[in-house]
Amino acid sequence: MAARTTRNTRRANRRYAADASLLFVAAAFVLPLAWVVLSALDPHAGLKVKLPDGVTLDNFDAVLKPDVTYTPMLNSLILCGGATLLTVVCAALAAYPLSRFRSRLNRPFLLTIIFATSLPITAIMVPVYALFVQVNLIDTMQGTIFFFTASQLPFAIWLMKNFMDGVPKELEEAAWTDGASSLQSLLRVVLPLMGPGIAVVTVFSFVAMWGNFFVPFMLLLSPEQMPASVSINDFFGNRGTVVYGQLAAFSIIYSTPVILLYVLVARKLGGGFALGGAVKG
Amino acid sequence: MVVKESGHSRAPRLRGLSRALPVTPALVILVLFLAGPIAYCVYLAFTDLQLTGQAESSFTGFDNFRTAFEDDAFLNAVWLTLVFTFLSSIVGQNTLGLALAALMQRASKPIRTLTGGIVVTAWVLPEVVAGFLLYAFFRREGTLNAILDWLHLPSQNWLFTLPILAVSFANVWRGTAFSMLVYSAALNEIPKEITEAAEVDGAGGWRRMWHITLPMIRRSIGTNLMLNTLQTLSVFGLIWVMTRGGPGNRSQTLPLFMYEQAFQKSMIGYGTAVALLLLVVGSLFSLVYLRLLRTEV
């Protein structure tokens, strides 16, 4: 009895210690985030975290203009939306035979895919630039979309295959005996059953591209094609002194879609949703 | 080629081909836009291609690599990449991620959710936004110095005095969530009975961690270290936004050095040689990662 009580107290003490440590880390992590939220509402925002001198939405008003926000956001949407669509369609098609049919090519192909998943894409941006200049794809949306797709595809195929493996094969075999082709059974039977898996691949690809800076920074040149990840740089340099409040407001607008998407998917599937396929193998 | 029996009467070879057909679109894109550039990277690295003034490039063999290893700026970038990767990925993200995951096992639910939410938000934010937030945090007029002043500790211009440390911290801030999620998942898979048995036997927290928990999650540690390192090797936007590699070249890691050589100094061939070296290092880590996975598959 006494032993159990001491163990319970010990456990409670340990919980307090853990709570206190976590709160400390949370406080350290939240400071930069607090800056962006508070500064966006502050008419006299500076570089340090402080309570706003009166709350205002002027910063949002100032950036919600076609050339500052709408065009870059639309460009981001076209780039990432297009590349995500292409990625998901190609990945679903490619994952199907890998998941369904046994072939001695599957294993080498999958190993190559995992290998490509972890290559540092940053490293090949210089040759990609040189190549795109040669074939006239530089400064084009479609060229950037294709490269984005290629960089995301290995991981997307790998994730998609793992999700597809979770759909029981018996259901398709019934469709096959009824004379359905592989494509028909993929579209009618398999894909409808793996909705959450497709959602994960879609959101993960979209979020990764939305936040990517280096790819559009290298492959797009004309200002009117710049996505938000690159145009945010304009708050420095070109426009003279930096208006930190507006920079913060723009950062919030630009970050909102990916945070919402993440919350949506994480809520549905539990935290760390995309890691199952990536880390466990 | 195909093992599964089915009612179709087509020849096996033909069936194998038609079954492989859906892979084609992905394969075409991967070959043209990923394998193609990598092959081109290998070729360019052995030429003296420049952006301006020169119509033809010529094959120069290993000159670019010889130049690199005699170039102090390159060696500086290699060293800074090592420091950056060691501090931010191996020490920072990995250890902090594991510590957070372990603490979360014991903490109360609201605090676990709150901390997890904040750390994950830092991870989900776009790279450039994360860069600006930490730029604001570390600047002379920024939050860190304000806190140090308040504590009566000496403040300094972090991005000037310790730029590589500042960008490493930034990368820890941004990347720890990944390790935290990986380790949380791994710790949740350890059966409760094992840790409880050790507790009854009188093993303290540290000893349990060292002798039971760590050996049980060693595969997660291996794969997580590989992925963190690979991710850190290719960080560009975060450092670019915070310091542009400066002051001077005191936070210029290999990706930034590569960019400077190829575009600001117009030496595409040399820049590509650096890229190829980065790619080779990445491939080695990637192969180790594959081996780690293979023992598990």
Coordinates of C-alpha atoms in Angstrom, one line a residue:
Chain A
M1 CA 0.0 0.0 0.0
A2 CA 2.7 2.4 1.1
A3 CA 4.8 1.3 -1.8
R4 CA 2.1 2.1 -4.2
T5 CA 1.5 5.5 -2.8
T6 CA 5.2 6.5 -3.1
R7 CA 5.2 5.2 -6.6
N8 CA 2.2 7.3 -7.4
T9 CA 3.7 10.4 -5.9
R10 CA 6.9 9.7 -7.8
R11 CA 4.9 9.4 -11.0
A12 CA 3.1 12.7 -10.2
N13 CA 6.3 14.5 -9.6
R14 CA 7.7 13.1 -12.8
R15 CA 4.7 14.5 -14.6
Y16 CA 5.2 17.9 -13.2
A17 CA 8.8 17.9 -14.2
A18 CA 7.9 16.8 -17.7
D19 CA 5.2 19.4 -18.0
A20 CA 7.6 22.2 -16.8
S21 CA 10.3 21.1 -19.3
L22 CA 7.8 21.0 -22.2
L23 CA 6.4 24.4 -21.3
F24 CA 9.9 25.8 -21.3
V25 CA 10.6 24.4 -24.8
A26 CA 7.1 25.6 -26.0
A27 CA 7.9 29.1 -24.8
A28 CA 11.2 29.2 -26.6
F29 CA 9.5 27.9 -29.8
V30 CA 6.6 30.2 -29.6
L31 CA 8.5 33.5 -29.5
P32 CA 9.2 33.7 -33.3
L33 CA 5.6 32.7 -34.0
A34 CA 4.3 35.3 -31.6
W35 CA 6.4 38.0 -33.4
V36 CA 4.6 37.3 -36.7
V37 CA 1.1 37.4 -35.2
L38 CA 1.7 40.5 -33.0
S39 CA 3.5 42.4 -35.7
A40 CA 0.9 41.8 -38.3
L41 CA -1.6 43.6 -36.0
D42 CA 0.8 46.4 -34.9
P43 CA 0.8 49.7 -36.6
H44 CA 4.4 50.3 -35.5
A45 CA 5.9 46.8 -35.7
G46 CA 9.6 46.3 -35.2
L47 CA 11.8 43.3 -35.0
K48 CA 11.2 42.2 -31.5
V49 CA 8.2 40.6 -29.9
K50 CA 6.0 43.3 -28.2
L51 CA 2.4 43.9 -27.5
P52 CA 1.0 46.0 -30.4
D53 CA 0.5 49.8 -29.9
G54 CA -3.2 49.4 -30.6
V55 CA -4.6 46.7 -32.8
T56 CA -5.0 47.5 -36.5
L57 CA -5.7 45.6 -39.7
D58 CA -3.9 48.3 -41.8
N59 CA -1.0 45.9 -42.5
F60 CA -3.4 43.4 -44.1
D61 CA -5.1 46.2 -46.1
A62 CA -1.8 47.4 -47.3
V63 CA -0.7 44.0 -48.7
L64 CA -4.0 42.8 -50.0
K65 CA -3.4 44.2 -53.4
P66 CA -3.0 42.5 -56.8
D67 CA 0.7 42.9 -57.3
V68 CA 1.7 42.2 -53.7
T69 CA -0.6 39.3 -52.7
Y70 CA -3.2 38.2 -55.2
T71 CA -0.9 37.5 -58.2
P72 CA 1.9 35.7 -56.2
M73 CA -0.7 33.6 -54.4
L74 CA -2.4 32.8 -57.7
N75 CA 0.9 31.8 -59.2
S76 CA 1.7 29.6 -56.2
L77 CA -1.7 28.0 -56.6
I78 CA -1.2 27.3 -60.4
L79 CA 2.3 26.0 -59.8
C80 CA 1.6 23.8 -56.8
G81 CA -1.9 22.9 -57.8
G82 CA -0.7 21.8 -61.3
A83 CA 2.3 19.9 -60.0
T84 CA 0.3 18.2 -57.2
L85 CA -2.4 17.1 -59.6
L86 CA 0.3 15.7 -62.0
T87 CA 2.1 14.1 -59.0
V88 CA -1.0 12.4 -57.6
V89 CA -2.2 11.0 -61.0
C90 CA 1.2 9.7 -62.0
A91 CA 1.9 8.3 -58.5
A92 CA -1.5 6.5 -58.4
L93 CA -0.9 4.9 -61.8
A94 CA 2.7 3.9 -61.0
A95 CA 1.8 2.5 -57.6
Y96 CA -0.9 0.2 -58.9
P97 CA 1.3 -2.4 -60.7
L98 CA 3.9 -2.2 -57.9
S99 CA 1.3 -3.0 -55.3
R100 CA -0.8 -5.5 -57.3
F101 CA 1.4 -7.6 -59.5
R102 CA 4.5 -9.4 -58.6
S103 CA 7.4 -8.9 -60.9
R104 CA 11.1 -9.2 -60.5
L105 CA 11.4 -5.6 -61.5
N106 CA 9.4 -4.3 -58.5
R107 CA 12.1 -4.5 -55.9
P108 CA 14.9 -2.8 -57.9
F109 CA 12.4 -0.1 -58.9
L110 CA 11.2 0.5 -55.4
L111 CA 14.8 0.6 -54.1
T112 CA 15.6 3.2 -56.7
I113 CA 12.5 5.2 -55.7
I114 CA 13.5 5.2 -52.0
F115 CA 17.0 6.1 -53.0
A116 CA 15.7 9.1 -55.1
T117 CA 13.4 10.1 -52.3
S118 CA 16.4 11.1 -50.2
L119 CA 18.6 12.8 -52.8
P120 CA 19.3 16.4 -52.1
I121 CA 17.3 18.1 -54.8
T122 CA 19.0 21.4 -54.0
A123 CA 22.2 20.1 -55.5
I124 CA 20.8 19.6 -59.0
M125 CA 19.3 23.1 -59.4
V126 CA 22.3 24.5 -61.2
P127 CA 22.3 21.7 -63.9
V128 CA 18.5 21.9 -64.1
Y129 CA 18.8 25.6 -64.8
A130 CA 21.4 25.0 -67.5
L131 CA 19.3 22.3 -69.0
F132 CA 16.1 24.4 -69.0
V133 CA 18.0 27.2 -70.7
Q134 CA 19.0 24.8 -73.5
V135 CA 15.5 23.4 -74.1
N136 CA 13.7 26.7 -73.6
L137 CA 11.9 25.7 -70.5
I138 CA 13.4 28.5 -68.3
D139 CA 10.9 31.0 -67.0
T140 CA 8.0 28.9 -67.9
M141 CA 5.2 27.7 -65.6
Q142 CA 5.0 24.3 -67.3
G143 CA 8.8 23.6 -67.0
T144 CA 8.6 24.5 -63.2
I145 CA 5.5 22.3 -62.8
F146 CA 7.3 19.3 -64.4
F147 CA 10.4 19.7 -62.3
F148 CA 8.3 20.1 -59.1
T149 CA 6.5 16.9 -60.1
A150 CA 9.7 15.0 -60.8
S151 CA 11.1 16.1 -57.4
Q152 CA 8.1 15.0 -55.5
L153 CA 7.2 11.8 -57.4
P154 CA 9.5 9.3 -55.8
F155 CA 8.1 10.0 -52.3
A156 CA 4.6 10.2 -53.7
I157 CA 4.9 6.8 -55.4
W158 CA 6.4 5.2 -52.3
L159 CA 3.6 6.6 -50.0
M160 CA 0.9 5.7 -52.5
K161 CA 2.2 2.1 -52.9
N162 CA 2.2 1.7 -49.1
F163 CA -1.4 2.9 -48.8
M164 CA -2.5 0.8 -51.8
D165 CA -1.0 -2.3 -50.1
G166 CA -3.6 -1.7 -47.4
V167 CA -6.5 -2.2 -49.7
P168 CA -7.5 -6.0 -49.8
K169 CA -7.0 -7.6 -53.1
E170 CA -10.1 -9.8 -52.9
L171 CA -12.3 -7.0 -53.9
E172 CA -10.5 -6.4 -57.1
E173 CA -10.4 -10.1 -58.0
A174 CA -14.2 -10.0 -58.0
A175 CA -14.0 -7.1 -60.4
W176 CA -11.5 -9.0 -62.6
T177 CA -13.7 -12.0 -62.9
D178 CA -16.5 -9.7 -64.0
G179 CA -14.2 -8.7 -66.8
A180 CA -12.9 -5.4 -65.5
S181 CA -9.5 -4.2 -66.8
S182 CA -6.7 -3.2 -64.5
L183 CA -7.4 0.5 -65.1
Q184 CA -11.1 0.0 -64.4
S185 CA -10.5 -1.8 -61.1
L186 CA -8.0 0.9 -60.1
L187 CA -10.4 3.7 -60.8
R188 CA -13.6 2.0 -59.5
V189 CA -12.4 -0.3 -56.7
V190 CA -9.0 0.6 -55.4
L191 CA -8.8 4.4 -55.4
P192 CA -12.3 5.0 -53.8
L193 CA -11.2 2.7 -51.0
M194 CA -8.0 4.7 -50.3
G195 CA -9.4 8.2 -49.9
P196 CA -7.4 9.0 -46.8
G197 CA -4.2 7.8 -48.5
I198 CA -4.8 10.0 -51.5
A199 CA -5.5 12.9 -49.3
V200 CA -2.2 12.4 -47.5
V201 CA -0.2 12.2 -50.7
T202 CA -2.0 15.3 -52.1
V203 CA -1.6 17.4 -49.0
F204 CA 2.0 16.3 -48.5
S205 CA 3.0 17.1 -52.1
F206 CA 1.2 20.4 -52.0
V207 CA 2.6 21.6 -48.7
A208 CA 6.1 20.7 -49.8
M209 CA 5.9 22.6 -53.0
W210 CA 4.0 25.6 -51.5
G211 CA 6.9 26.2 -49.1
N212 CA 9.7 25.5 -51.6
F213 CA 11.8 28.6 -52.4
F214 CA 14.8 27.4 -54.4
V215 CA 13.0 25.7 -57.3
P216 CA 10.9 28.7 -58.5
F217 CA 13.7 31.1 -57.4
M218 CA 16.0 29.4 -60.0
L219 CA 13.6 28.4 -62.7
L220 CA 11.3 31.5 -63.0
L221 CA 12.6 34.9 -63.9
S222 CA 9.8 37.3 -64.7
P223 CA 8.3 39.1 -61.7
E224 CA 4.7 38.5 -62.8
Q225 CA 5.2 34.7 -62.7
M226 CA 6.8 34.7 -59.2
P227 CA 5.0 32.6 -56.5
A228 CA 4.6 33.8 -53.0
S229 CA 7.6 31.9 -51.7
V230 CA 9.9 34.1 -53.9
S231 CA 7.9 37.4 -54.1
I232 CA 8.1 37.7 -50.3
N233 CA 11.7 38.7 -50.8
D234 CA 10.5 42.0 -52.4
F235 CA 9.7 43.2 -48.9
F236 CA 13.4 43.7 -48.6
G237 CA 15.5 45.6 -51.0
N238 CA 13.4 46.9 -53.8
R239 CA 10.8 48.6 -51.8
G240 CA 13.3 50.6 -49.7
T241 CA 12.9 50.3 -46.0
V242 CA 11.2 47.2 -44.7
V243 CA 7.7 47.6 -43.3
Y244 CA 7.8 44.7 -40.8
G245 CA 4.1 44.9 -40.1
Q246 CA 3.3 44.3 -43.8
L247 CA 5.9 41.5 -44.1
A248 CA 4.3 39.8 -41.1
A249 CA 0.8 40.2 -42.5
F250 CA 1.9 38.8 -45.8
S251 CA 3.7 35.9 -44.1
I252 CA 0.5 35.0 -42.3
I253 CA -1.6 35.1 -45.5
Y254 CA 1.0 33.0 -47.3
S255 CA 1.3 30.4 -44.6
T256 CA -2.4 30.0 -43.8
P257 CA -3.3 27.5 -46.6
V258 CA -0.6 25.0 -45.7
I259 CA -1.4 25.2 -42.0
L260 CA -5.1 24.7 -42.6
L261 CA -4.3 21.7 -44.9
Y262 CA -2.0 20.2 -42.4
V263 CA -4.5 20.6 -39.5
L264 CA -7.3 19.1 -41.7
V265 CA -5.3 16.0 -42.6
A266 CA -3.6 15.6 -39.2
R267 CA -6.9 15.7 -37.4
K268 CA -8.4 13.1 -39.7
L269 CA -5.5 10.7 -39.5
G270 CA -3.6 11.5 -36.3
G271 CA -0.3 13.3 -36.0
G272 CA 2.7 12.4 -38.0
F273 CA 0.5 11.1 -40.7
A274 CA 3.0 11.2 -43.5
L275 CA 5.8 9.6 -41.6
G276 CA 4.6 6.0 -41.6
G277 CA 5.7 5.4 -45.1
A278 CA 8.8 7.5 -45.0
V279 CA 10.5 6.2 -42.0
K280 CA 9.2 2.7 -41.2
G281 CA 9.9 1.3 -44.7
Chain B
M1 CA 7.6 -12.2 -65.3
V2 CA 4.2 -12.3 -63.7
V3 CA 3.5 -14.8 -61.0
K4 CA -0.2 -14.4 -60.4
E5 CA -2.4 -16.7 -62.3
S6 CA -5.6 -15.3 -63.9
G7 CA -8.1 -16.2 -66.5
H8 CA -6.6 -14.1 -69.2
S9 CA -5.4 -15.9 -72.3
R10 CA -2.8 -13.4 -73.4
A11 CA 0.8 -14.4 -73.5
P12 CA 2.6 -13.8 -70.2
R13 CA 5.1 -11.4 -71.7
L14 CA 2.4 -9.2 -73.3
R15 CA 0.5 -9.3 -70.0
G16 CA 3.6 -8.2 -68.1
L17 CA 4.0 -5.3 -70.5
S18 CA 0.4 -4.1 -70.3
R19 CA 0.6 -4.3 -66.6
A20 CA 3.7 -2.2 -66.5
L21 CA 2.0 0.4 -68.7
P22 CA 0.6 2.6 -65.9
V23 CA 4.1 3.3 -64.7
T24 CA 5.0 5.0 -68.0
P25 CA 3.9 8.6 -67.2
A26 CA 5.8 8.7 -63.9
L27 CA 8.8 7.0 -65.5
V28 CA 8.9 9.5 -68.4
I29 CA 8.8 12.5 -66.0
L30 CA 11.4 11.0 -63.7
V31 CA 13.8 10.2 -66.5
L32 CA 13.4 13.6 -68.3
F33 CA 13.3 15.9 -65.3
L34 CA 15.3 14.0 -62.6
A35 CA 17.6 11.4 -64.1
G36 CA 18.3 13.8 -67.0
P37 CA 19.5 16.7 -64.9
I38 CA 21.6 14.4 -62.8
A39 CA 23.3 12.9 -65.9
Y40 CA 23.7 16.5 -67.2
C41 CA 25.2 17.4 -63.8
V42 CA 27.8 14.7 -64.2
Y43 CA 28.7 16.0 -67.7
L44 CA 28.7 19.7 -66.8
A45 CA 31.0 19.2 -63.8
F46 CA 33.8 18.2 -66.2
T47 CA 33.4 21.3 -68.4
D48 CA 34.2 25.0 -68.0
L49 CA 30.8 26.3 -69.0
Q50 CA 30.2 29.9 -68.1
L51 CA 27.2 32.1 -68.2
T52 CA 28.7 35.0 -70.0
G53 CA 31.2 35.9 -72.7
Q54 CA 31.9 32.3 -73.9
A55 CA 30.0 30.6 -76.7
E56 CA 31.5 27.2 -76.4
S57 CA 32.4 25.3 -73.3
S58 CA 35.2 22.7 -73.4
F59 CA 35.9 19.5 -71.6
T60 CA 38.3 20.1 -68.8
G61 CA 38.5 16.8 -67.0
F62 CA 39.0 17.0 -63.2
D63 CA 40.0 20.7 -63.3
N64 CA 36.9 21.9 -61.5
F65 CA 37.4 19.4 -58.7
R66 CA 41.1 20.2 -58.4
T67 CA 40.2 23.9 -58.3
A68 CA 37.6 23.2 -55.6
F69 CA 40.0 21.4 -53.3
E70 CA 42.6 24.2 -53.6
D71 CA 39.9 26.9 -53.1
D72 CA 39.8 28.2 -49.5
A73 CA 36.2 29.4 -50.1
F74 CA 35.2 25.9 -51.0
L75 CA 36.9 24.3 -48.0
N76 CA 35.3 27.0 -45.9
A77 CA 31.9 25.9 -47.3
V78 CA 32.6 22.2 -46.6
W79 CA 33.6 23.0 -43.0
L80 CA 30.5 25.2 -42.4
T81 CA 28.3 22.5 -43.9
L82 CA 29.8 20.0 -41.5
V83 CA 29.2 22.4 -38.6
F84 CA 25.7 23.3 -39.7
T85 CA 24.8 19.6 -40.1
F86 CA 26.4 18.5 -36.9
L87 CA 24.9 21.3 -34.8
S88 CA 21.4 21.5 -36.3
S89 CA 20.7 17.9 -37.4
I90 CA 22.7 15.5 -35.3
V91 CA 22.8 17.4 -32.0
G92 CA 19.8 19.7 -32.2
Q93 CA 16.9 18.2 -34.1
N94 CA 17.7 14.6 -33.2
T95 CA 18.4 15.1 -29.5
L96 CA 15.8 17.7 -28.9
G97 CA 13.2 15.6 -30.8
L98 CA 14.0 12.6 -28.8
A99 CA 13.8 14.5 -25.5
L100 CA 10.5 16.1 -26.4
A101 CA 9.1 12.7 -27.4
A102 CA 10.2 11.1 -24.2
L103 CA 8.9 14.0 -22.1
M104 CA 5.6 13.8 -23.9
Q105 CA 5.2 10.2 -22.7
R106 CA 5.0 11.5 -19.2
A107 CA 3.4 14.9 -19.5
S108 CA -0.2 15.7 -19.0
K109 CA -2.4 15.8 -22.1
P110 CA -3.1 19.5 -22.5
I111 CA 0.6 20.4 -22.3
R112 CA 1.6 17.6 -24.6
T113 CA -0.9 18.9 -27.2
L114 CA 0.1 22.5 -26.8
T115 CA 3.8 21.9 -27.1
G116 CA 3.3 19.5 -30.0
G117 CA 1.1 22.0 -31.8
I118 CA 3.7 24.8 -31.5
V119 CA 6.6 22.7 -32.6
V120 CA 4.7 21.2 -35.6
T121 CA 3.6 24.7 -36.7
A122 CA 7.2 25.8 -36.9
W123 CA 7.8 22.7 -39.2
V124 CA 4.7 23.3 -41.4
L125 CA 5.6 27.0 -42.1
P126 CA 7.1 27.7 -45.5
E127 CA 10.9 27.8 -45.5
V128 CA 11.2 31.5 -46.3
V129 CA 8.7 32.5 -43.6
A130 CA 10.6 30.5 -41.1
G131 CA 13.7 32.3 -42.3
F132 CA 12.2 35.8 -41.7
L133 CA 10.8 34.8 -38.2
L134 CA 14.3 33.8 -37.1
Y135 CA 15.9 36.7 -38.8
A136 CA 13.7 38.9 -36.6
F137 CA 14.5 36.8 -33.6
F138 CA 18.3 37.0 -34.0
R139 CA 18.7 40.6 -35.3
R140 CA 20.4 43.2 -33.1
E141 CA 17.0 44.9 -32.4
G142 CA 15.3 41.5 -32.2
T143 CA 13.6 39.4 -29.6
L144 CA 16.6 37.4 -28.3
N145 CA 18.5 40.5 -27.4
A146 CA 15.4 42.1 -25.8
I147 CA 15.2 39.0 -23.5
L148 CA 18.9 39.1 -22.8
D149 CA 18.7 42.8 -21.9
W150 CA 15.8 42.0 -19.6
L151 CA 17.8 39.4 -17.9
H152 CA 20.8 41.8 -17.6
L153 CA 22.9 39.6 -19.9
P154 CA 25.2 40.9 -22.6
S155 CA 23.5 41.2 -26.0
Q156 CA 25.2 41.1 -29.3
N157 CA 24.5 41.1 -33.1
W158 CA 24.1 37.4 -33.4
L159 CA 23.8 37.3 -37.2
F160 CA 27.1 39.1 -37.4
T161 CA 29.1 37.5 -34.6
L162 CA 27.9 33.9 -34.7
P163 CA 26.0 33.5 -38.0
I164 CA 26.5 29.8 -38.4
L165 CA 25.2 29.2 -34.9
A166 CA 22.2 31.4 -35.6
V167 CA 21.2 29.6 -38.8
S168 CA 21.8 26.2 -37.0
F169 CA 19.4 27.2 -34.3
A170 CA 17.0 28.3 -37.0
N171 CA 17.2 24.9 -38.5
V172 CA 16.6 23.2 -35.2
W173 CA 13.6 25.4 -34.6
R174 CA 12.2 24.4 -38.0
G175 CA 13.2 20.8 -38.2
T176 CA 12.8 19.3 -34.7
A177 CA 9.1 18.4 -35.3
F178 CA 10.0 15.7 -37.7
S179 CA 12.3 13.9 -35.2
M180 CA 9.7 14.5 -32.5
L181 CA 7.0 12.8 -34.5
V182 CA 9.3 9.9 -35.5
Y183 CA 10.4 9.3 -32.0
S184 CA 6.9 9.6 -30.5
A185 CA 5.7 6.9 -32.9
A186 CA 8.7 4.7 -32.0
L187 CA 8.2 5.2 -28.2
N188 CA 4.5 4.4 -28.5
E189 CA 5.4 1.0 -30.0
I190 CA 7.4 -0.1 -27.0
P191 CA 5.2 -2.4 -24.9
K192 CA 4.3 -0.8 -21.5
E193 CA 5.1 -4.0 -19.7
I194 CA 8.8 -3.8 -20.5
T195 CA 9.3 -0.3 -19.0
E196 CA 7.1 -1.1 -16.0
A197 CA 9.0 -4.3 -15.3
A198 CA 12.3 -2.3 -15.3
E199 CA 10.7 0.3 -13.1
V200 CA 9.7 -2.3 -10.5
D201 CA 13.2 -3.7 -10.6
G202 CA 14.3 -0.2 -9.6
A203 CA 15.9 1.1 -12.7
G204 CA 15.8 4.9 -12.7
G205 CA 14.8 7.1 -15.6
W206 CA 18.2 7.6 -17.2
R207 CA 19.1 3.9 -16.9
R208 CA 15.8 2.8 -18.4
M209 CA 16.4 5.3 -21.3
W210 CA 19.9 4.1 -21.9
H211 CA 19.5 0.3 -21.5
I212 CA 16.0 -0.3 -22.6
T213 CA 14.4 2.5 -24.6
L214 CA 17.4 3.5 -26.8
P215 CA 18.3 0.0 -27.9
M216 CA 14.7 -0.7 -28.8
I217 CA 14.3 2.3 -31.0
R218 CA 17.8 2.2 -32.6
R219 CA 16.4 1.6 -36.1
S220 CA 14.3 4.8 -35.8
I221 CA 17.3 6.6 -34.6
G222 CA 19.3 5.4 -37.6
T223 CA 16.7 6.3 -40.2
N224 CA 15.9 9.6 -38.5
L225 CA 19.6 10.6 -38.4
M226 CA 19.9 9.8 -42.1
L227 CA 16.8 11.8 -43.1
N228 CA 17.7 14.8 -40.9
T229 CA 21.2 14.9 -42.3
L230 CA 20.0 14.7 -45.9
Q231 CA 17.4 17.4 -45.3
T232 CA 20.0 19.6 -43.7
L233 CA 22.5 19.1 -46.5
S234 CA 20.1 20.7 -48.9
V235 CA 18.9 23.7 -46.8
F236 CA 19.1 26.8 -49.0
G237 CA 16.2 29.2 -48.4
L238 CA 16.5 29.4 -44.7
I239 CA 20.2 30.5 -44.7
W240 CA 19.6 32.7 -47.8
V241 CA 16.9 34.7 -46.1
M242 CA 18.7 35.0 -42.8
T243 CA 22.3 35.9 -43.8
R244 CA 22.7 35.4 -47.6
G245 CA 25.7 33.3 -46.5
G246 CA 27.4 36.2 -44.9
P247 CA 28.8 38.2 -43.3
G248 CA 31.6 37.6 -45.8
N249 CA 31.2 33.8 -46.2
R250 CA 30.8 32.9 -42.6
S251 CA 27.5 31.1 -43.0
Q252 CA 28.0 30.0 -46.6
T253 CA 27.3 26.3 -46.7
L254 CA 27.8 24.2 -49.9
P255 CA 24.4 25.0 -51.5
L256 CA 25.0 28.7 -51.1
F257 CA 28.6 28.4 -52.3
M258 CA 27.3 26.5 -55.3
Y259 CA 24.8 29.2 -56.1
E260 CA 27.3 31.9 -55.8
Q261 CA 29.9 30.3 -58.1
A262 CA 27.3 29.4 -60.7
F263 CA 25.3 32.6 -60.8
Q264 CA 27.0 35.5 -59.1
K265 CA 30.4 34.5 -60.6
S266 CA 28.8 32.9 -63.7
M267 CA 30.9 29.7 -63.5
I268 CA 28.2 27.1 -64.2
G269 CA 30.8 24.3 -64.7
Y270 CA 32.5 25.0 -61.4
G271 CA 29.1 25.4 -59.6
T272 CA 28.0 22.1 -61.0
A273 CA 31.1 20.3 -59.9
V274 CA 30.3 21.5 -56.3
A275 CA 26.7 20.3 -56.9
L276 CA 28.0 16.9 -58.0
L277 CA 30.1 16.6 -54.8
L278 CA 27.0 17.4 -52.8
L279 CA 25.0 14.9 -54.7
V280 CA 27.6 12.2 -54.1
V281 CA 27.6 12.9 -50.4
G282 CA 23.8 12.8 -50.4
S283 CA 23.8 9.5 -52.3
L284 CA 26.1 7.9 -49.8
F285 CA 23.8 8.9 -46.9
S286 CA 20.9 7.7 -49.0
L287 CA 22.5 4.3 -49.6
V288 CA 23.1 4.0 -45.8
Y289 CA 19.5 4.8 -45.3
L290 CA 18.5 2.1 -47.8
R291 CA 20.6 -0.4 -45.9
L292 CA 19.0 0.5 -42.6
L293 CA 15.5 0.1 -44.2
R294 CA 16.4 -3.2 -45.8
T295 CA 17.2 -4.8 -42.5
E296 CA 13.7 -3.9 -41.5
V297 CA 11.8 -4.9 -44.6

